[in-house]
CSV table of C-alpha atoms and ligand atoms in Angstrom, one decimal:
chain,number,residue,atom,x,y,z
A,1,MET,CA,-5.6,-23.1,-10.6
A,2,SER,CA,-3.2,-20.7,-12.1
A,3,ASN,CA,0.4,-21.4,-13.0
A,4,THR,CA,1.4,-18.9,-10.8
A,5,ALA,CA,-0.5,-20.5,-8.2
A,6,THR,CA,2.3,-23.8,-7.5
A,7,LEU,CA,5.4,-21.2,-8.4
A,8,PRO,CA,8.1,-22.3,-5.5
A,9,ASP,CA,8.4,-19.5,-3.2
A,10,GLN,CA,11.6,-18.2,-4.6
A,11,GLN,CA,10.1,-17.2,-8.2
A,12,LEU,CA,7.5,-15.4,-6.3
A,13,ALA,CA,9.7,-13.3,-4.9
A,14,LYS,CA,11.0,-12.0,-7.9
A,15,LYS,CA,7.8,-11.0,-8.9
A,16,GLY,CA,7.3,-9.5,-6.3
A,17,SER,CA,7.6,-5.5,-5.2
A,18,GLY,CA,10.1,-6.1,-1.9
A,19,ASN,CA,8.8,-6.5,1.8
A,20,VAL,CA,5.4,-4.9,3.1
A,21,PRO,CA,4.3,-4.6,6.4
A,22,ALA,CA,1.2,-5.6,7.5
A,23,TYR,CA,-1.5,-7.1,9.7
A,24,ALA,CA,-2.6,-10.5,9.6
A,25,ALA,CA,-4.7,-13.4,11.1
A,26,GLN,CA,-2.9,-16.9,11.8
A,27,ASP,CA,-5.9,-18.4,12.4
A,28,ALA,CA,-9.6,-17.8,13.2
A,29,LYS,CA,-8.8,-17.5,17.1
A,30,ALA,CA,-5.5,-15.7,17.1
A,31,THR,CA,-6.1,-11.9,16.9
A,32,LEU,CA,-4.0,-9.8,14.6
A,33,ALA,CA,-0.5,-9.2,14.7
A,34,PRO,CA,2.4,-7.9,12.2
A,35,PHE,CA,3.4,-9.6,9.0
A,36,THR,CA,5.2,-9.2,6.5
A,37,ILE,CA,3.8,-9.8,3.1
A,38,THR,CA,4.5,-9.1,-0.9
A,39,ARG,CA,2.8,-6.8,-3.6
A,40,ARG,CA,3.6,-7.7,-7.0
A,41,GLU,CA,5.6,-4.4,-9.1
A,42,PRO,CA,2.8,-3.0,-11.7
A,43,GLY,CA,2.3,-4.2,-14.5
A,44,PRO,CA,1.7,-2.0,-17.5
A,45,LYS,CA,-1.9,-1.3,-16.0
A,46,ASP,CA,-1.4,-1.5,-12.6
A,47,VAL,CA,-1.7,1.0,-9.6
A,48,GLN,CA,0.9,0.9,-7.2
A,49,ILE,CA,-0.9,3.1,-4.1
A,50,GLU,CA,0.6,3.8,-0.9
A,51,ILE,CA,-2.2,3.2,1.8
A,52,LEU,CA,-3.0,6.5,4.0
A,53,TYR,CA,-6.3,5.0,6.2
A,54,CYS,CA,-8.2,2.2,5.7
A,55,GLY,CA,-12.0,1.8,7.4
A,56,VAL,CA,-12.3,-1.1,9.8
A,57,CYS,CA,-15.5,-3.5,8.3
A,58,HIS,CA,-17.2,-5.8,10.5
A,59,SER,CA,-16.5,-8.3,7.4
A,60,ASP,CA,-13.2,-8.2,8.1
A,61,LEU,CA,-13.9,-9.5,11.3
A,62,HIS,CA,-16.1,-11.8,10.4
A,63,THR,CA,-13.5,-13.0,7.9
A,64,ALA,CA,-10.9,-12.8,10.1
A,65,ARG,CA,-12.2,-15.1,13.1
A,66,ASN,CA,-13.8,-17.4,10.1
A,67,GLU,CA,-17.3,-16.7,11.2
A,68,TRP,CA,-18.4,-17.2,6.9
A,69,GLN,CA,-16.6,-20.1,7.4
A,70,ASN,CA,-14.5,-19.4,4.2
A,71,ALA,CA,-11.5,-17.9,5.3
A,72,THR,CA,-7.6,-19.1,3.4
A,73,TYR,CA,-4.6,-18.0,5.9
A,74,PRO,CA,-3.3,-15.3,6.9
A,75,VAL,CA,-6.0,-13.4,6.1
A,76,VAL,CA,-5.1,-9.6,5.8
A,77,PRO,CA,-8.0,-7.8,6.0
A,78,GLY,CA,-8.9,-4.3,4.7
A,79,HIS,CA,-11.1,-3.3,2.1
A,80,GLU,CA,-11.6,0.5,2.6
A,81,ILE,CA,-8.8,2.2,1.7
A,82,VAL,CA,-7.4,5.4,0.7
A,83,GLY,CA,-3.6,6.9,-0.6
A,84,ARG,CA,-1.5,7.9,-2.7
A,85,VAL,CA,0.3,6.7,-6.5
A,86,SER,CA,3.6,5.9,-6.2
A,87,LYS,CA,3.7,4.6,-9.6
A,88,VAL,CA,2.0,3.8,-12.7
A,89,GLY,CA,2.0,1.0,-15.5
A,90,LYS,CA,3.2,2.9,-18.7
A,91,ASP,CA,-0.5,1.7,-20.1
A,92,VAL,CA,-2.8,3.6,-16.7
A,93,LYS,CA,-4.5,6.2,-18.3
A,94,LYS,CA,-6.9,7.7,-15.3
A,95,PHE,CA,-4.1,8.0,-12.3
A,96,LYS,CA,-1.0,9.8,-12.5
A,97,GLU,CA,2.2,9.8,-9.0
A,98,GLY,CA,1.5,12.0,-7.0
A,99,ASP,CA,-2.7,11.4,-7.0
A,100,PHE,CA,-4.8,10.2,-4.3
A,101,ALA,CA,-7.0,7.0,-5.3
A,102,ALA,CA,-9.1,4.8,-3.3
A,103,VAL,CA,-9.6,1.2,-3.3
A,104,GLY,CA,-12.9,-1.0,-2.3
A,105,CYS,CA,-14.0,-4.3,-1.9
A,106,MET,CA,-12.5,-5.8,-5.6
A,107,VAL,CA,-9.4,-5.4,-7.3
A,108,ASP,CA,-10.7,-7.9,-10.4
A,109,SER,CA,-13.0,-9.3,-12.3
A,110,ASP,CA,-13.2,-11.8,-15.7
A,111,ARG,CA,-14.7,-8.2,-17.7
A,112,THR,CA,-16.6,-10.3,-19.9
A,113,CYS,CA,-19.3,-11.9,-18.1
A,114,PRO,CA,-23.0,-10.2,-18.8
A,115,GLU,CA,-23.0,-9.2,-15.6
A,116,CYS,CA,-19.8,-6.7,-15.8
A,117,LYS,CA,-21.1,-6.1,-18.7
A,118,ASP,CA,-23.4,-3.8,-17.1
A,119,ASN,CA,-21.2,-2.7,-15.2
A,120,LEU,CA,-22.2,-5.0,-11.9
A,121,GLU,CA,-18.5,-6.7,-11.1
A,122,ASN,CA,-19.4,-7.1,-7.8
A,123,TYR,CA,-21.6,-9.7,-9.1
A,124,CYS,CA,-19.5,-11.1,-11.5
A,125,ASN,CA,-18.9,-14.7,-11.0
A,126,ASN,CA,-15.1,-14.1,-11.5
A,127,MET,CA,-15.0,-11.2,-8.9
A,128,VAL,CA,-11.9,-10.9,-7.0
A,129,GLN,CA,-12.5,-9.7,-3.6
A,130,THR,CA,-9.4,-7.5,-1.7
A,131,TYR,CA,-8.2,-10.2,0.6
A,132,ASN,CA,-9.1,-13.4,1.3
A,133,SER,CA,-9.8,-14.4,-2.6
A,134,PRO,CA,-7.0,-16.3,-4.7
A,135,ASP,CA,-4.0,-13.2,-6.6
A,136,LYS,CA,-3.6,-15.2,-10.1
A,137,HIS,CA,-0.5,-12.6,-10.3
A,138,LEU,CA,1.2,-14.1,-7.0
A,139,GLY,CA,-0.1,-17.3,-6.3
A,140,SER,CA,-0.6,-16.7,-2.9
A,141,MET,CA,-4.3,-15.7,-1.5
A,142,THR,CA,-5.5,-11.8,-2.0
A,143,TYR,CA,-4.1,-8.9,1.0
A,144,GLY,CA,-6.5,-6.3,2.1
A,145,GLY,CA,-5.7,-2.8,3.2
A,146,TYR,CA,-4.6,-3.4,6.5
A,147,SER,CA,-1.2,-2.7,4.8
A,148,LYS,CA,1.0,0.1,4.0
A,149,ARG,CA,0.8,-0.8,0.2
A,150,ILE,CA,-1.4,-2.2,-2.6
A,151,VAL,CA,-1.5,-2.6,-6.2
A,152,VAL,CA,-3.9,-2.1,-8.3
A,153,ASP,CA,-5.2,-2.6,-12.1
A,154,GLU,CA,-6.6,0.6,-12.5
A,155,HIS,CA,-10.0,-0.2,-13.3
A,156,PHE,CA,-10.3,-1.7,-9.8
A,157,VAL,CA,-9.1,2.7,-8.1
A,158,LEU,CA,-11.4,4.9,-8.1
A,159,ARG,CA,-11.1,9.3,-8.2
A,160,VAL,CA,-10.8,10.4,-4.2
A,161,PRO,CA,-12.8,13.6,-5.2
A,162,ASP,CA,-12.8,15.4,-2.6
A,163,THR,CA,-9.7,15.4,-0.5
A,164,LYS,CA,-9.8,17.3,2.5
A,165,ASN,CA,-11.2,14.6,5.0
A,166,LEU,CA,-9.4,11.5,3.9
A,167,ALA,CA,-10.2,9.5,6.7
A,168,GLY,CA,-13.9,9.9,6.7
A,169,VAL,CA,-13.6,9.4,2.5
A,170,ALA,CA,-12.0,5.5,4.1
A,171,PRO,CA,-15.6,3.5,4.9
A,172,LEU,CA,-17.4,4.4,1.6
A,173,LEU,CA,-15.4,2.3,-0.5
A,174,CYS,CA,-17.3,-0.2,1.0
A,175,ALA,CA,-20.0,1.2,3.6
A,176,GLY,CA,-20.7,3.9,1.6
A,177,ILE,CA,-21.3,2.1,-1.7
A,178,THR,CA,-23.2,-0.9,0.0
A,179,THR,CA,-25.3,1.3,1.4
A,180,TYR,CA,-26.4,3.7,-1.4
A,181,SER,CA,-26.5,1.0,-4.0
A,182,PRO,CA,-29.6,-0.7,-3.1
A,183,LEU,CA,-31.1,3.2,-1.9
A,184,HIS,CA,-30.2,4.2,-5.3
A,185,HIS,CA,-31.2,1.2,-7.5
A,186,TRP,CA,-34.5,1.0,-5.4
A,187,LYS,CA,-35.2,4.4,-5.6
A,188,VAL,CA,-35.3,5.9,-3.0
A,189,GLY,CA,-35.7,9.2,-2.9
A,190,LYS,CA,-38.2,12.2,-1.8
A,191,GLY,CA,-42.0,11.3,-0.3
A,192,GLN,CA,-40.7,8.2,0.9
A,193,LYS,CA,-41.1,6.9,4.3
A,194,VAL,CA,-37.4,4.8,4.7
A,195,GLY,CA,-35.9,2.9,7.7
A,196,ILE,CA,-32.1,1.7,8.2
A,197,VAL,CA,-32.1,-0.7,10.9
A,198,GLY,CA,-28.6,-0.5,12.9
A,199,LEU,CA,-26.4,2.4,13.5
A,200,GLY,CA,-22.6,1.2,13.3
A,201,GLY,CA,-20.3,1.2,10.5
A,202,LEU,CA,-23.6,0.5,7.5
A,203,GLY,CA,-26.5,1.7,9.0
A,204,HIS,CA,-24.3,5.9,9.9
A,205,MET,CA,-23.6,6.1,6.1
A,206,GLY,CA,-27.4,4.8,5.1
A,207,LEU,CA,-28.7,7.4,7.3
A,208,LYS,CA,-26.2,10.0,5.2
A,209,LEU,CA,-27.2,8.7,2.0
A,210,ALA,CA,-30.9,8.5,2.2
A,211,HIS,CA,-31.3,11.6,4.2
A,212,ALA,CA,-29.3,13.2,1.2
A,213,MET,CA,-31.0,11.5,-1.1
A,214,GLY,CA,-34.4,13.4,0.6
A,215,ALA,CA,-35.6,10.1,2.4
A,216,LYS,CA,-38.2,11.0,5.1
A,217,VAL,CA,-35.1,8.3,7.7
A,218,THR,CA,-36.3,6.6,10.8
A,219,LEU,CA,-33.3,4.7,12.1
A,220,PHE,CA,-33.8,1.8,13.9
A,221,THR,CA,-31.0,0.4,17.0
A,222,THR,CA,-30.6,-1.7,20.1
A,223,SER,CA,-28.4,1.2,21.2
A,224,PRO,CA,-30.7,4.3,23.4
A,225,GLY,CA,-27.7,6.3,23.5
A,226,LYS,CA,-27.0,6.7,19.6
A,227,THR,CA,-30.3,8.7,19.4
A,228,GLU,CA,-29.0,12.3,19.8
A,229,ASP,CA,-26.9,10.8,17.2
A,230,ALA,CA,-28.8,9.6,14.8
A,231,LYS,CA,-30.9,12.7,14.5
A,232,ARG,CA,-27.3,14.5,13.7
A,233,LEU,CA,-26.6,12.2,11.7
A,234,GLY,CA,-30.1,12.4,9.2
A,235,ALA,CA,-32.6,10.2,10.9
A,236,ASP,CA,-35.8,12.4,11.2
A,237,GLU,CA,-37.2,9.6,13.6
A,238,VAL,CA,-35.1,7.6,15.6
A,239,VAL,CA,-36.8,3.5,17.2
A,240,ILE,CA,-35.2,1.9,20.2
A,241,SER,CA,-36.3,-2.0,18.2
A,242,LYS,CA,-36.7,-3.8,22.0
A,243,ASP,CA,-39.9,-1.7,22.4
A,244,PRO,CA,-42.4,-3.0,21.0
A,245,ALA,CA,-44.8,-0.4,21.4
A,246,ALA,CA,-42.8,1.6,19.5
A,247,MET,CA,-42.0,-0.8,16.5
A,248,GLU,CA,-45.8,-1.7,16.8
A,249,LYS,CA,-46.4,1.9,15.9
A,250,HIS,CA,-44.7,2.0,13.0
A,251,ALA,CA,-46.6,-1.3,11.0
A,252,ALA,CA,-47.5,-1.7,7.5
A,253,SER,CA,-45.8,2.1,6.6
A,254,PHE,CA,-42.5,1.2,5.0
A,255,ASP,CA,-41.7,1.7,1.8
A,256,PHE,CA,-38.1,0.7,1.9
A,257,ILE,CA,-35.9,-1.0,5.2
A,258,LEU,CA,-31.9,-1.3,4.6
A,259,ASP,CA,-31.0,-3.9,7.2
A,260,CYS,CA,-27.6,-2.9,8.5
A,261,VAL,CA,-27.7,-5.5,11.3
A,262,SER,CA,-24.3,-7.9,11.6
A,263,ALA,CA,-25.7,-10.5,14.6
A,264,GLN,CA,-28.4,-12.7,14.8
A,265,HIS,CA,-32.1,-10.9,14.6
A,266,ASP,CA,-36.0,-10.9,14.5
A,267,ILE,CA,-36.3,-9.9,10.8
A,268,ASN,CA,-40.6,-11.3,10.9
A,269,ALA,CA,-39.9,-8.1,13.1
A,270,TYR,CA,-38.8,-5.2,10.3
A,271,LEU,CA,-40.5,-6.9,7.4
A,272,ASN,CA,-44.0,-6.4,9.2
A,273,LEU,CA,-43.2,-2.9,8.8
A,274,LEU,CA,-43.2,-2.8,4.8
A,275,LYS,CA,-46.4,-1.6,3.6
A,276,ARG,CA,-47.6,-3.2,0.8
A,277,ASP,CA,-45.5,-3.4,-2.2
A,278,GLY,CA,-42.8,-2.8,0.1
A,279,THR,CA,-38.8,-3.9,0.0
A,280,LEU,CA,-36.7,-4.6,2.4
A,281,VAL,CA,-33.0,-5.5,1.3
A,282,GLN,CA,-30.5,-7.3,3.8
A,283,VAL,CA,-27.0,-6.2,3.6
A,284,GLY,CA,-25.7,-7.2,7.4
A,285,ALA,CA,-24.4,-10.3,7.1
A,286,PRO,CA,-25.0,-12.7,10.2
A,287,GLU,CA,-22.9,-15.5,10.2
A,288,GLN,CA,-25.9,-18.2,10.7
A,289,PRO,CA,-29.7,-17.9,8.2
A,290,LEU,CA,-32.1,-14.8,9.3
A,291,ALA,CA,-35.8,-17.0,10.1
A,292,THR,CA,-38.4,-15.6,8.1
A,293,SER,CA,-41.9,-16.3,8.2
A,294,VAL,CA,-44.4,-16.6,4.7
A,295,PHE,CA,-47.1,-14.7,6.6
A,296,SER,CA,-44.5,-11.4,7.3
A,297,LEU,CA,-44.5,-11.7,3.5
A,298,ILE,CA,-47.7,-13.0,2.1
A,299,PHE,CA,-50.1,-10.9,3.6
A,300,LYS,CA,-48.9,-7.3,1.6
A,301,ARG,CA,-47.4,-8.6,-1.5
A,302,ARG,CA,-43.2,-7.9,0.8
A,303,ASN,CA,-40.8,-8.2,-1.1
A,304,PHE,CA,-37.4,-9.4,1.2
A,305,ALA,CA,-33.9,-9.0,-1.4
A,306,GLY,CA,-30.8,-8.8,-0.5
A,307,SER,CA,-27.3,-6.2,-2.1
A,308,LEU,CA,-23.9,-6.9,-2.7
A,309,ILE,CA,-21.4,-3.8,-2.4
A,310,GLY,CA,-22.1,-2.2,-6.0
A,311,GLY,CA,-20.0,-1.8,-9.3
A,312,ILE,CA,-17.4,0.6,-10.2
A,313,LYS,CA,-18.9,2.9,-12.4
A,314,GLU,CA,-21.2,2.9,-9.5
A,315,THR,CA,-18.5,3.3,-6.4
A,316,GLN,CA,-17.2,6.4,-8.5
A,317,GLU,CA,-20.8,8.2,-8.5
A,318,MET,CA,-21.5,7.6,-4.9
A,319,LEU,CA,-17.7,9.3,-4.2
A,320,ASP,CA,-19.2,11.7,-6.4
A,321,PHE,CA,-22.5,12.1,-5.1
A,322,CYS,CA,-20.8,12.0,-1.5
A,323,ALA,CA,-18.0,15.4,-2.5
A,324,LYS,CA,-21.4,17.0,-4.1
A,325,HIS,CA,-23.0,16.5,-0.8
A,326,GLY,CA,-20.4,16.9,1.8
A,327,ILE,CA,-21.1,13.7,3.2
A,328,THR,CA,-18.0,11.8,4.5
A,329,SER,CA,-17.9,9.3,7.5
A,330,ASP,CA,-17.8,9.9,11.1
A,331,VAL,CA,-14.6,8.1,12.0
A,332,GLU,CA,-12.6,7.2,15.3
A,333,ILE,CA,-9.0,6.9,14.0
A,334,ILE,CA,-7.0,4.6,16.0
A,335,PRO,CA,-3.4,2.7,15.6
A,336,ILE,CA,-3.2,-0.9,13.9
A,337,GLN,CA,-1.7,-2.0,16.9
A,338,LYS,CA,-5.5,-0.8,19.3
A,339,ILE,CA,-7.3,-3.5,15.2
A,340,ASN,CA,-7.8,-6.8,18.2
A,341,GLU,CA,-8.9,-3.6,20.7
A,342,ALA,CA,-11.5,-1.9,17.7
A,343,TYR,CA,-12.9,-5.7,17.0
A,344,GLU,CA,-13.8,-5.8,20.1
A,345,ARG,CA,-15.6,-2.6,20.6
A,346,LEU,CA,-17.6,-3.2,17.0
A,347,LEU,CA,-19.1,-6.6,18.8
A,348,LYS,CA,-20.6,-4.2,21.6
A,349,SER,CA,-21.4,-1.8,19.3
A,350,ASP,CA,-19.6,0.3,20.6
A,351,VAL,CA,-18.5,1.6,17.5
A,352,LYS,CA,-19.1,6.1,16.8
A,353,TYR,CA,-19.0,5.0,13.7
A,354,ARG,CA,-16.0,4.0,11.7
A,355,PHE,CA,-12.4,3.1,12.6
A,356,VAL,CA,-9.9,4.1,10.5
A,357,ILE,CA,-6.9,2.8,10.5
A,358,ASP,CA,-4.4,5.3,10.1
A,359,MET,CA,-1.2,3.7,8.2
A,360,ALA,CA,1.1,5.6,9.2
A,361,SER,CA,0.7,3.6,12.5
A,362,LEU,CA,2.2,0.9,10.4
A,363,LYS,CA,6.1,0.5,10.8
B,1,NAP,P1,-20.9,-2.7,12.8
B,1,NAP,O1,-19.9,-1.4,12.3
B,1,NAP,O2,-21.0,-3.1,14.2
B,1,NAP,O3,-22.4,-2.4,12.8
B,1,NAP,C1,-23.3,-3.1,13.0
B,1,NAP,C2,-24.6,-2.4,14.1
B,1,NAP,O4,-25.6,-3.7,14.3
B,1,NAP,C3,-24.5,-2.4,15.4
B,1,NAP,O5,-23.5,-1.3,16.0
B,1,NAP,C4,-25.3,-2.0,16.3
B,1,NAP,O6,-26.5,-0.8,15.8
B,1,NAP,C5,-26.5,-3.3,15.3
B,1,NAP,N1,-26.5,-4.9,16.5
B,1,NAP,C6,-25.8,-5.0,17.1
B,1,NAP,N2,-25.6,-6.6,17.3
B,1,NAP,C7,-27.0,-6.7,17.1
B,1,NAP,C8,-27.6,-7.5,17.6
B,1,NAP,N3,-27.7,-8.4,18.6
B,1,NAP,N4,-29.8,-7.4,17.2
B,1,NAP,C9,-29.4,-5.4,16.8
B,1,NAP,N5,-28.5,-5.7,16.5
B,1,NAP,C10,-27.4,-5.3,16.6
B,1,NAP,O7,-21.3,-3.7,11.4
B,1,NAP,P2,-20.8,-2.8,9.9
B,1,NAP,O8,-19.8,-2.8,9.1
B,1,NAP,O9,-21.5,-1.3,9.8
B,1,NAP,O10,-21.3,-4.0,8.8
B,1,NAP,C11,-22.5,-4.7,8.8
B,1,NAP,C12,-23.2,-5.5,8.2
B,1,NAP,O11,-22.7,-6.3,7.1
B,1,NAP,C13,-22.3,-6.4,9.1
B,1,NAP,O12,-22.2,-8.1,8.8
B,1,NAP,C14,-21.4,-6.6,7.3
B,1,NAP,O13,-20.3,-8.3,7.4
B,1,NAP,C15,-22.2,-6.9,6.7
B,1,NAP,N6,-21.4,-6.3,5.5
B,1,NAP,C16,-21.8,-6.3,4.0
B,1,NAP,C17,-21.4,-5.4,3.2
B,1,NAP,C18,-22.6,-5.9,1.9
B,1,NAP,O14,-22.1,-6.2,0.6
B,1,NAP,N7,-24.4,-7.0,1.4
B,1,NAP,C19,-20.7,-5.1,3.0
B,1,NAP,C20,-19.8,-5.0,4.2
B,1,NAP,C21,-20.6,-5.0,4.7
B,1,NAP,P3,-27.0,-0.9,16.6
B,1,NAP,O15,-26.4,-0.5,18.4
B,1,NAP,O16,-28.1,0.5,16.3
B,1,NAP,O17,-28.2,-1.3,16.8
B,2,ZN,ZN1,-17.1,-3.9,3.8
């Protein structure tokens, strides 16, 4: 535990930059409600950002409701942040006041371990998440983007290369990088048959990105009503995953499948669609384990892997790739007062295809 963790409240308040409006969950059963937080005064390498938009990731819901059993309350979720720089520390080089800037799922790491040296801060043992991690500066937990302002070390702040649709850029900071990173790492491209499972926030970005990378893309969905949208978003084919005959037609034919599902489902149904040496990457993170039949893996030497967001260098590369290809997220903009309704809709797979909070609604 850092020294600041034991500072009395009064001293902590002095280190902070005043009262910042936010929304928080106070316990696993509570709905999100207004809450006031403190942000630190920017240090020499810090960037202070006034948040304009924040995307709503299913991870926010998993954490607010303690589904992963790791929440420390109060939880202020939000890790798809786009805003405007309002102050910079004296040593900041990449940003100046007035610039647009973005923050994703991490705000710090140790910068010395092999992962950090490989630009993979996302796999650093000391990675600090944007919310629900111990905050070494203020002694509290880190608080995320469901708030008016955030202060972040410039290393973890991204440049926004295309500012025409800032609300559509916000979800790239998690849904975008979480799908881009495995597609890129496993070298998805032209000539490959690629599957995306689940058309929510991650899935719709996976579709757009895999299509832009040149793959032939099949979308697997439990929602027949999403078929036309999936085609518009980049799917060459759509399979209703509840139809066993439709699934069987694709047996042992995929090079790569990206599973973006937030709830319990049969993973073997997808492993069986991989051809020899094919890879299924799990990015969706249901609260309960997914039962894997070894026979789904051993018969065709298939691979079952996982992937967590992406490093900062790769996140910037993804933002630049999206700007070059004209890719943003399809969003439904909501005022923060509708956040609890948005969570209920996420649970019904009723999202087209990312809720984004307009932070002007937070007073
Ligand atoms: P989302 O927008 O709620 O989308 C999830 C989609 O999964 C739904 O739209 C639905 O698509 C499908 N689905 C939901 N329940 C299902 C069920 N019972 N059976 C089959 N399919 C179902 O969620 P998201 O924000 O994209 O996040 C997806 C998951 O990824 C979450 O668990 C989240 O925590 C996780 N995540 C992981 C990382 C990482 O780094 N690995 C990063 C961010 C998020 P259809 O209607 O098309 O079936
Ligand atoms: Zn997320």
